Amino acid sequence: VKNFFRKIFGIFPGESKSVINFVKLGIIWAIGSCIAETLALGQFTQQIGSAMLPNAYMITSFTMIFVSCLYMYFLRFTSPYKIMITTMIIAAITYFLISIFLFFNPPRLFWFFLQIFSYSFSSALTACFWIFIDQYHDLQDAKRVYALYNSAYFFGFTISGFLIYYLIKYIGYAPLYLLVVITMIYSIFKAKKISKTTPAMEDDGVEGIFASGKKNMQNIFKEFISSKYSITLVATSLIVRLLLTTTQCNYVSSLEKVFSSNILNDKIILTAFLGKCRAFISIGNIIIGLFFYRNIIKRIGLTNLILIPPIYFMSLYSNWMMFDALLIAIFAVIAVEGILYTLEDNNFNLLIKASPAKLKNPLRIINDSFFEPIGMLFSSIILMFLKSDNKHFGFILCIFFIVFSMVLRYLYPKSIFISLKQNEVHFNKKIKDWINKFSKKDKKDTIKDLFLSLKSDNETIKLLALKTLLEFKDVSLLNKIISIINKESIIFKIKVLDIFENSHFSKDNKIIELIKYFMEFEKKQTLISKSTLYLAKKGLLHPDKIKHHLSSKDLDLRASAIISLKHSIYNKEISSKIENKKIAKNQIDLLFEYDKIDEICIGLDILNHDDTDEAVDMVVEYLTFDNLKVQRKASFALSQITDEADRKHSFKILDAIKNSSDSFIRIHLLQALGNICDYRTVEDIIILSKLFRSNERRETEKTILKMGAKCISVLITIIKDQKLNNRSKILAAKILGKLSISELRKIIPEIIDSEIKKANFYFYFGNKVSCIYPLYELPLLKNELLASYRSIIDFILHLLGSASPIEDVTLVIKALHSKNAKNKSHAIETLEKNITNKIYNKISNFIEDIPLEYKLEDAKNSLDNPNLTLIELLDILEESNSSFDKIISMHLKAKLKMPQWRESIKEKIKKSNDSLNQYAYELLES
Amino acid sequence: MKELSLISVTFLLKSINLFEDLDLDLLTAIADKMTQEIFDKNEKIFDVNQIASRLYIIAKGKVEILDENENTISYLNKGDYFGDESLFNEKPRSYMAKCLDNTLVLTLSKSNLLTIISECPSIGISLLQAYSKNINFRKIK
């Protein structure tokens, strides 16, 4: 029975208690709040008269605006939980005092106070209740249970009506107010209990959900105006408020016309009729909230559901403008009391979750406490002016409603992705990319800060400041930079040369003059040599003037002479040019002759300015040299001088990547392969990438993308290859998605089904292995099965993500694995919005936070044989494409001394690869 | 108190031993993820038993670390970081942090910190080194 009810209400096992607590809280505070509001209104009408109601509403509007401002202010210092508790305490004390005052014939002002307080308190508490609930539910939870909480409110609302109707005759007003006090006290204890027993949703966007967080109002406002989604949401909410009041006025006036012909007291009949309508609609609301809303959302999705209210209103008003009949008026009552209070309110509760984290609570307050009075105020003013043309005004509002809902529908997935993106760390961005995005003011401030850093005591900081300043590419800064450098130490000046050489200003006259100055007037030989080398690399030294350094012991000067002979701009005469190059060639050969590390390194440095085939041939040989420094220099040189003509070296370069674990070497050799553009290497590169670090994988992606469309067929083969590891296939899918998304989409259906089948197998047996085979100790098998499951899921998600319009698949996948519940639910939503429903339904079990028992049940149903014996399970693993599955299978068969395990291993050895055989032999020997 | 520019945050990070091995591009990416928060003198940054989700780095000012009985554990200055332990042991804050001066702190979320460690393992190693300095033997359950 429990399971039946859980499934009907969409509650997962383990969360029943907390959901029931929230439902109880919702019902009880709704009873208290609604009793207070109804009694206050009734007493105000009795004591003051309905004629003064508009005045009371006017003051209420301003009070509510004041209260919402107060809430926004306090949110800077305290948690929404504390605000809710405080509001309830104030309400409990106030209603207690009110119940006492009622015995002493209170003055007129008291009734005004009672009416204004009750109305404002009710709205404020609505905002508090939802903000409080928000702390414990992510978007996916909200889709399941928020409608339930909304129904709880309506249930409380209905009960309050019954209580007033049946009790007021017997006990009067004061005890009912005391009942409100009791409901408030109960709600305070319930909320405290929830906060202690229910774990809050993990969201590290701000520290501590119930802790103090300094949210600067200015920052909140800035964030609001930069969020198109939040602006649209708020605007839609305001339109809804205006539409609500306008429609209420319209249906009352329509019903008045209908009932005015009645001989009986039309007001009584009208009120009774409205009461009956509302009662039925409330029951409908509860039923929709309890049973249907969750399923509608699942079927058609939130982005489609948000169009239903505006479409309903649009069709209502388009008919209403032509005919004024009772039936249409009833539809209008349904629109306000049903569509707006169930669908639109529930939609808003979900839509608000896509807004930026910092804005969520303020938006909730704005909607619940600010827009209600504003809507009331605006509508009353507009309706006063329009008088008879209310329906046309309603129709115009409908047009706005539908337009804004469409915009909201468009912005919703984008806003969710923006929230996800806030967690992205942009490792691929260079400092110049950041600088390019700076505003003028930011640039000015940053330059000022950098010049301050140039005066720092820390040399590393000074060098970084200089490097960053040069990235601004602002020539006007050079004079100031040069004057600072001139005052610096020799060691600093030497280090500065490297920074200049790699900067935008490497050939700028001012820099060249500075270096010439170093060369001529500085006394330290190292600085002079480095300056000479700098100028030689830029081709600015005359070969004849520097030739004498060819025999120098100073390697920098020797290199300067060789480079000048080869690349000097003064090498104009053809005969001398050839002669000089010949000398340079001999000198370079000499540098490599004695296997001296420093000489080889300087030789490789010289060659990285030489893009001839000869140079490439020479450098490639040093990729296998037994020294890391040399290998690094060689790989860097290749990244600089290779081109498409060097295809003959592509497999040697590939081997060097395979044999090196150094990131610098791998990245530069990948760049070299990218220059060579040899698509024959694609498969090997992708297979190698399973061992790569994330920056190396990013470089691999760039390299293959550079090779272009020729790689598509290879990539397709890789993705389809069942034997290949998933890490490599993921990269292939990512690249194919960028090269040709249509090709990737074509192959997805045939891959996805078999992968889901595999995932179900690993998932089911991974989780069940210890229950199914309790007599064996099988942690190793369990871990392997679950690891394989995770790897397949990663592959499926990357495959689907790469074939979808999602701009950063890795970000979404990372968020799916995140502990941050909000991020995870946003990632699920993004995926759901970007892949077809058919495929999403197939994978939803794997990614959604569904209880394990439900997932296992589904996985079991998808298996051909969920009752495998251990031997059968190990046999299946032995036939798997994964080497690790095979090893585990062999290992367990040997360990558990399964029948004929030796024969089985011997059989395997005949068919398997080297690494597997090695382990198989070890097992046999043991 | 004025907030720091992105580049100033980058440079501040470079001067902290946790990040000193990283290059400018990586540091700027990390700096971009840092949120700046200004606290007044005597204001608490976080309290004991509070749910922990962020790492704190002092950019300006002084912070006092106190235990649950409000006894001082340590004083921290510019460039010091705190609040990281709870991110790894997933327990609530075991100490409180109070500002001794008007203080500007940089904060980094747990998920961003974990992403950064996976990209730059040297940060994880620096944290391990810092923790291992304070323990002689790691208790086995």
Tab-separated table of N, CA, C and O in Angstrom, chain A residues 202 204-208 211 214 422-427 429-431 434 438 446 449-450 453 460-461 464-465 468 694-695 698 814 819, chain B residues 5-8 11 14 24-26 28-29 32-33 37-38 40 43-44 50-54 56 90 93 109-112 115-116 119:
chain	number	residue	atom	x	y	z
A	202	GLU	N	22.844	20.443	-1.577
A	202	GLU	CA	24.202	21.002	-1.625
A	202	GLU	C	24.331	21.960	-2.793
A	202	GLU	O	24.071	21.605	-3.934
A	204	ASP	N	27.157	24.950	-3.671
A	204	ASP	CA	28.302	25.716	-3.189
A	204	ASP	C	28.410	27.084	-3.865
A	204	ASP	O	29.443	27.717	-3.832
A	205	GLY	N	27.310	27.510	-4.490
A	205	GLY	CA	27.294	28.854	-5.067
A	205	GLY	C	27.456	29.911	-3.984
A	205	GLY	O	28.078	30.937	-4.175
A	206	VAL	N	26.871	29.632	-2.844
A	206	VAL	CA	27.046	30.500	-1.677
A	206	VAL	C	27.385	29.619	-0.487
A	206	VAL	O	26.986	28.474	-0.444
A	207	GLU	N	28.116	30.159	0.454
A	207	GLU	CA	28.509	29.362	1.622
A	207	GLU	C	27.330	29.198	2.565
A	207	GLU	O	26.749	30.181	3.004
A	208	GLY	N	26.989	27.961	2.886
A	208	GLY	CA	25.982	27.681	3.914
A	208	GLY	C	24.623	28.232	3.589
A	208	GLY	O	24.453	29.438	3.475
A	211	ALA	N	23.353	30.081	6.496
A	211	ALA	CA	24.366	30.911	7.130
A	211	ALA	C	24.277	32.332	6.604
A	211	ALA	O	23.615	32.602	5.625
A	214	LYS	N	26.847	37.726	2.656
A	214	LYS	CA	26.711	39.161	2.351
A	214	LYS	C	26.319	39.324	0.895
A	214	LYS	O	27.150	39.238	0.018
A	422	GLN	N	28.475	28.837	-15.088
A	422	GLN	CA	29.119	29.603	-14.013
A	422	GLN	C	30.121	28.737	-13.271
A	422	GLN	O	30.993	29.227	-12.579
A	423	ASN	N	29.976	27.424	-13.399
A	423	ASN	CA	30.899	26.524	-12.716
A	423	ASN	C	32.048	26.085	-13.604
A	423	ASN	O	32.884	25.296	-13.181
A	424	GLU	N	32.035	26.552	-14.842
A	424	GLU	CA	33.100	26.131	-15.745
A	424	GLU	C	34.380	26.904	-15.446
A	424	GLU	O	34.350	28.116	-15.260
A	425	VAL	N	35.483	26.190	-15.359
A	425	VAL	CA	36.767	26.872	-15.198
A	425	VAL	C	37.421	26.891	-16.590
A	425	VAL	O	37.615	25.848	-17.200
A	426	HIS	N	37.713	28.096	-17.069
A	426	HIS	CA	38.161	28.238	-18.464
A	426	HIS	C	39.664	28.001	-18.601
A	426	HIS	O	40.429	28.947	-18.804
A	427	PHE	N	40.064	26.740	-18.492
A	427	PHE	CA	41.493	26.430	-18.569
A	427	PHE	C	42.077	26.682	-19.957
A	427	PHE	O	43.273	26.827	-20.103
A	429	LYS	N	41.513	29.211	-21.846
A	429	LYS	CA	41.657	30.637	-22.178
A	429	LYS	C	43.061	31.117	-21.845
A	429	LYS	O	43.610	30.760	-20.800
A	430	LYS	N	43.598	31.933	-22.721
A	430	LYS	CA	44.907	32.536	-22.477
A	430	LYS	C	44.681	33.910	-21.850
A	430	LYS	O	43.594	34.480	-21.973
A	431	ILE	N	45.764	34.441	-21.278
A	431	ILE	CA	45.644	35.751	-20.625
A	431	ILE	C	45.156	36.820	-21.606
A	431	ILE	O	44.362	37.686	-21.262
A	434	TRP	N	41.405	36.931	-21.862
A	434	TRP	CA	40.765	37.647	-20.746
A	434	TRP	C	40.869	39.146	-20.968
A	434	TRP	O	39.890	39.874	-20.787
A	438	PHE	N	38.058	42.660	-21.384
A	438	PHE	CA	37.980	43.735	-20.388
A	438	PHE	C	37.298	44.974	-20.958
A	438	PHE	O	37.458	45.286	-22.143
A	446	THR	N	43.544	47.729	-14.488
A	446	THR	CA	44.477	46.599	-14.472
A	446	THR	C	45.892	47.070	-14.801
A	446	THR	O	46.859	46.650	-14.149
A	449	ASP	N	47.350	48.579	-11.805
A	449	ASP	CA	47.755	47.542	-10.843
A	449	ASP	C	49.047	46.854	-11.282
A	449	ASP	O	49.907	46.527	-10.462
A	450	LEU	N	49.166	46.638	-12.600
A	450	LEU	CA	50.346	45.925	-13.105
A	450	LEU	C	51.624	46.747	-12.922
A	450	LEU	O	52.672	46.210	-12.578
A	453	SER	N	52.630	46.303	-9.538
A	453	SER	CA	53.260	44.985	-9.341
A	453	SER	C	54.690	44.969	-9.879
A	453	SER	O	55.534	44.215	-9.396
A	460	THR	N	59.304	37.046	-9.456
A	460	THR	CA	58.335	36.301	-10.284
A	460	THR	C	57.129	37.175	-10.596
A	460	THR	O	56.656	37.226	-11.741
A	461	ILE	N	56.640	37.883	-9.573
A	461	ILE	CA	55.474	38.752	-9.776
A	461	ILE	C	55.821	39.857	-10.778
A	461	ILE	O	55.033	40.175	-11.675
A	464	LEU	N	55.856	38.447	-14.252
A	464	LEU	CA	54.480	38.172	-14.709
A	464	LEU	C	53.765	39.470	-15.055
A	464	LEU	O	53.014	39.543	-16.029
A	465	ALA	N	54.023	40.502	-14.238
A	465	ALA	CA	53.390	41.806	-14.499
A	465	ALA	C	53.840	42.337	-15.860
A	465	ALA	O	53.027	42.827	-16.653
A	468	THR	N	52.242	40.380	-18.649
A	468	THR	CA	50.830	40.737	-18.796
A	468	THR	C	50.680	42.112	-19.436
A	468	THR	O	49.826	42.319	-20.304
A	694	SER	N	44.140	16.063	-19.274
A	694	SER	CA	43.068	16.832	-19.925
A	694	SER	C	43.595	17.882	-20.906
A	694	SER	O	43.000	18.081	-21.963
A	695	ASN	N	44.724	18.541	-20.568
A	695	ASN	CA	45.236	19.548	-21.525
A	695	ASN	C	45.735	18.867	-22.802
A	695	ASN	O	45.608	19.406	-23.902
A	698	ARG	N	42.779	18.105	-24.918
A	698	ARG	CA	42.301	19.304	-25.616
A	698	ARG	C	43.152	19.571	-26.859
A	698	ARG	O	42.660	19.944	-27.909
A	814	LYS	N	30.322	16.729	-16.491
A	814	LYS	CA	30.934	16.979	-15.184
A	814	LYS	C	29.849	17.299	-14.156
A	814	LYS	O	29.864	16.826	-13.029
A	819	LYS	N	28.499	16.676	-7.055
A	819	LYS	CA	27.752	16.504	-5.806
A	819	LYS	C	26.804	17.670	-5.589
A	819	LYS	O	25.928	17.608	-4.732
B	5	SER	N	40.998	43.683	-9.101
B	5	SER	CA	40.769	43.341	-10.509
B	5	SER	C	41.167	41.878	-10.721
B	5	SER	O	41.864	41.288	-9.887
B	6	LEU	N	40.716	41.325	-11.838
B	6	LEU	CA	41.003	39.910	-12.127
B	6	LEU	C	42.508	39.629	-12.107
B	6	LEU	O	42.975	38.643	-11.525
B	7	ILE	N	43.254	40.544	-12.702
B	7	ILE	CA	44.703	40.326	-12.780
B	7	ILE	C	45.336	40.436	-11.384
B	7	ILE	O	46.252	39.676	-11.058
B	8	SER	N	44.813	41.353	-10.564
B	8	SER	CA	45.369	41.459	-9.207
B	8	SER	C	45.097	40.182	-8.419
B	8	SER	O	45.943	39.724	-7.655
B	11	PHE	N	47.592	37.645	-9.531
B	11	PHE	CA	48.921	37.867	-8.944
B	11	PHE	C	48.947	37.486	-7.463
B	11	PHE	O	49.941	36.974	-6.976
B	14	LYS	N	49.334	33.839	-7.279
B	14	LYS	CA	50.704	33.417	-7.611
B	14	LYS	C	51.609	33.501	-6.378
B	14	LYS	O	52.578	32.750	-6.250
B	24	LEU	N	50.481	31.656	-15.708
B	24	LEU	CA	49.562	32.797	-15.670
B	24	LEU	C	48.181	32.471	-16.244
B	24	LEU	O	47.160	32.896	-15.705
B	25	ASP	N	48.162	31.700	-17.327
B	25	ASP	CA	46.879	31.382	-17.963
B	25	ASP	C	45.990	30.583	-17.012
B	25	ASP	O	44.801	30.871	-16.858
B	26	LEU	N	46.589	29.578	-16.378
B	26	LEU	CA	45.817	28.756	-15.434
B	26	LEU	C	45.357	29.588	-14.241
B	26	LEU	O	44.211	29.484	-13.798
B	28	THR	N	44.814	32.755	-14.082
B	28	THR	CA	43.736	33.699	-14.423
B	28	THR	C	42.404	32.947	-14.489
B	28	THR	O	41.370	33.473	-14.054
B	29	ALA	N	42.451	31.716	-15.016
B	29	ALA	CA	41.219	30.917	-15.066
B	29	ALA	C	40.706	30.654	-13.654
B	29	ALA	O	39.494	30.696	-13.402
B	32	ASP	N	39.320	33.866	-12.058
B	32	ASP	CA	37.994	34.172	-12.597
B	32	ASP	C	36.887	33.491	-11.784
B	32	ASP	O	35.753	33.953	-11.740
B	33	LYS	N	37.221	32.376	-11.171
B	33	LYS	CA	36.221	31.623	-10.394
B	33	LYS	C	36.139	32.081	-8.941
B	33	LYS	O	35.321	31.595	-8.164
B	37	GLU	N	34.481	38.744	-1.336
B	37	GLU	CA	33.523	39.143	-0.296
B	37	GLU	C	34.201	40.074	0.695
B	37	GLU	O	35.332	39.808	1.118
B	38	ILE	N	33.494	41.138	1.033
B	38	ILE	CA	34.057	42.103	1.977
B	38	ILE	C	33.353	41.940	3.326
B	38	ILE	O	32.123	41.890	3.382
B	40	ASP	N	33.173	43.292	7.492
B	40	ASP	CA	33.562	44.376	8.396
B	40	ASP	C	34.344	43.808	9.574
B	40	ASP	O	34.330	42.597	9.811
B	43	GLU	N	33.181	40.958	12.122
B	43	GLU	CA	32.129	40.165	11.468
B	43	GLU	C	32.611	38.733	11.279
B	43	GLU	O	33.797	38.497	11.011
B	44	LYS	N	31.674	37.781	11.447
B	44	LYS	CA	32.040	36.370	11.264
B	44	LYS	C	31.975	36.007	9.785
B	44	LYS	O	30.997	36.338	9.106
B	50	GLN	N	28.560	25.224	10.761
B	50	GLN	CA	27.911	25.689	9.540
B	50	GLN	C	28.266	24.738	8.395
B	50	GLN	O	29.371	24.201	8.359
B	51	ILE	N	27.322	24.555	7.473
B	51	ILE	CA	27.597	23.691	6.313
B	51	ILE	C	28.693	24.349	5.479
B	51	ILE	O	28.628	25.540	5.189
B	52	ALA	N	29.698	23.553	5.117
B	52	ALA	CA	30.857	24.135	4.426
B	52	ALA	C	30.790	23.878	2.936
B	52	ALA	O	30.472	22.780	2.511
B	53	SER	N	31.087	24.909	2.172
B	53	SER	CA	31.105	24.679	0.727
B	53	SER	C	32.170	25.492	0.006
B	53	SER	O	32.296	25.388	-1.190
B	54	ARG	N	32.929	26.296	0.760
B	54	ARG	CA	33.907	27.141	0.049
B	54	ARG	C	35.252	27.238	0.764
B	54	ARG	O	35.341	27.090	1.988
B	56	TYR	N	38.525	29.739	1.518
B	56	TYR	CA	38.707	31.190	1.671
B	56	TYR	C	40.185	31.570	1.592
B	56	TYR	O	41.024	30.879	2.174
B	90	GLU	N	33.964	16.676	4.382
B	90	GLU	CA	32.513	16.803	4.233
B	90	GLU	C	31.775	16.926	5.569
B	90	GLU	O	30.652	16.462	5.722
B	93	ARG	N	31.627	23.056	9.537
B	93	ARG	CA	32.791	23.808	10.020
B	93	ARG	C	33.111	23.442	11.468
B	93	ARG	O	32.194	23.420	12.319
B	109	SER	N	34.448	27.870	-4.688
B	109	SER	CA	33.489	26.813	-4.347
B	109	SER	C	34.160	25.443	-4.385
B	109	SER	O	35.160	25.247	-5.077
B	110	LYS	N	33.558	24.515	-3.651
B	110	LYS	CA	34.096	23.161	-3.566
B	110	LYS	C	34.179	22.521	-4.957
B	110	LYS	O	35.200	21.940	-5.316
B	111	SER	N	33.088	22.657	-5.735
B	111	SER	CA	33.119	21.995	-7.048
B	111	SER	C	34.200	22.592	-7.941
B	111	SER	O	34.878	21.866	-8.676
B	112	ASN	N	34.381	23.930	-7.860
B	112	ASN	CA	35.457	24.524	-8.660
B	112	ASN	C	36.820	24.064	-8.163
B	112	ASN	O	37.724	23.800	-8.962
B	115	THR	N	37.490	20.648	-9.496
B	115	THR	CA	37.803	20.710	-10.931
B	115	THR	C	39.236	21.186	-11.125
B	115	THR	O	39.980	20.644	-11.949
B	116	ILE	N	39.619	22.195	-10.356
B	116	ILE	CA	40.968	22.763	-10.498
B	116	ILE	C	42.018	21.730	-10.084
B	116	ILE	O	43.047	21.581	-10.742
B	119	GLU	N	42.617	19.309	-12.793
B	119	GLU	CA	43.391	19.875	-13.908
B	119	GLU	C	44.831	20.162	-13.470
B	119	GLU	O	45.762	19.982	-14.232
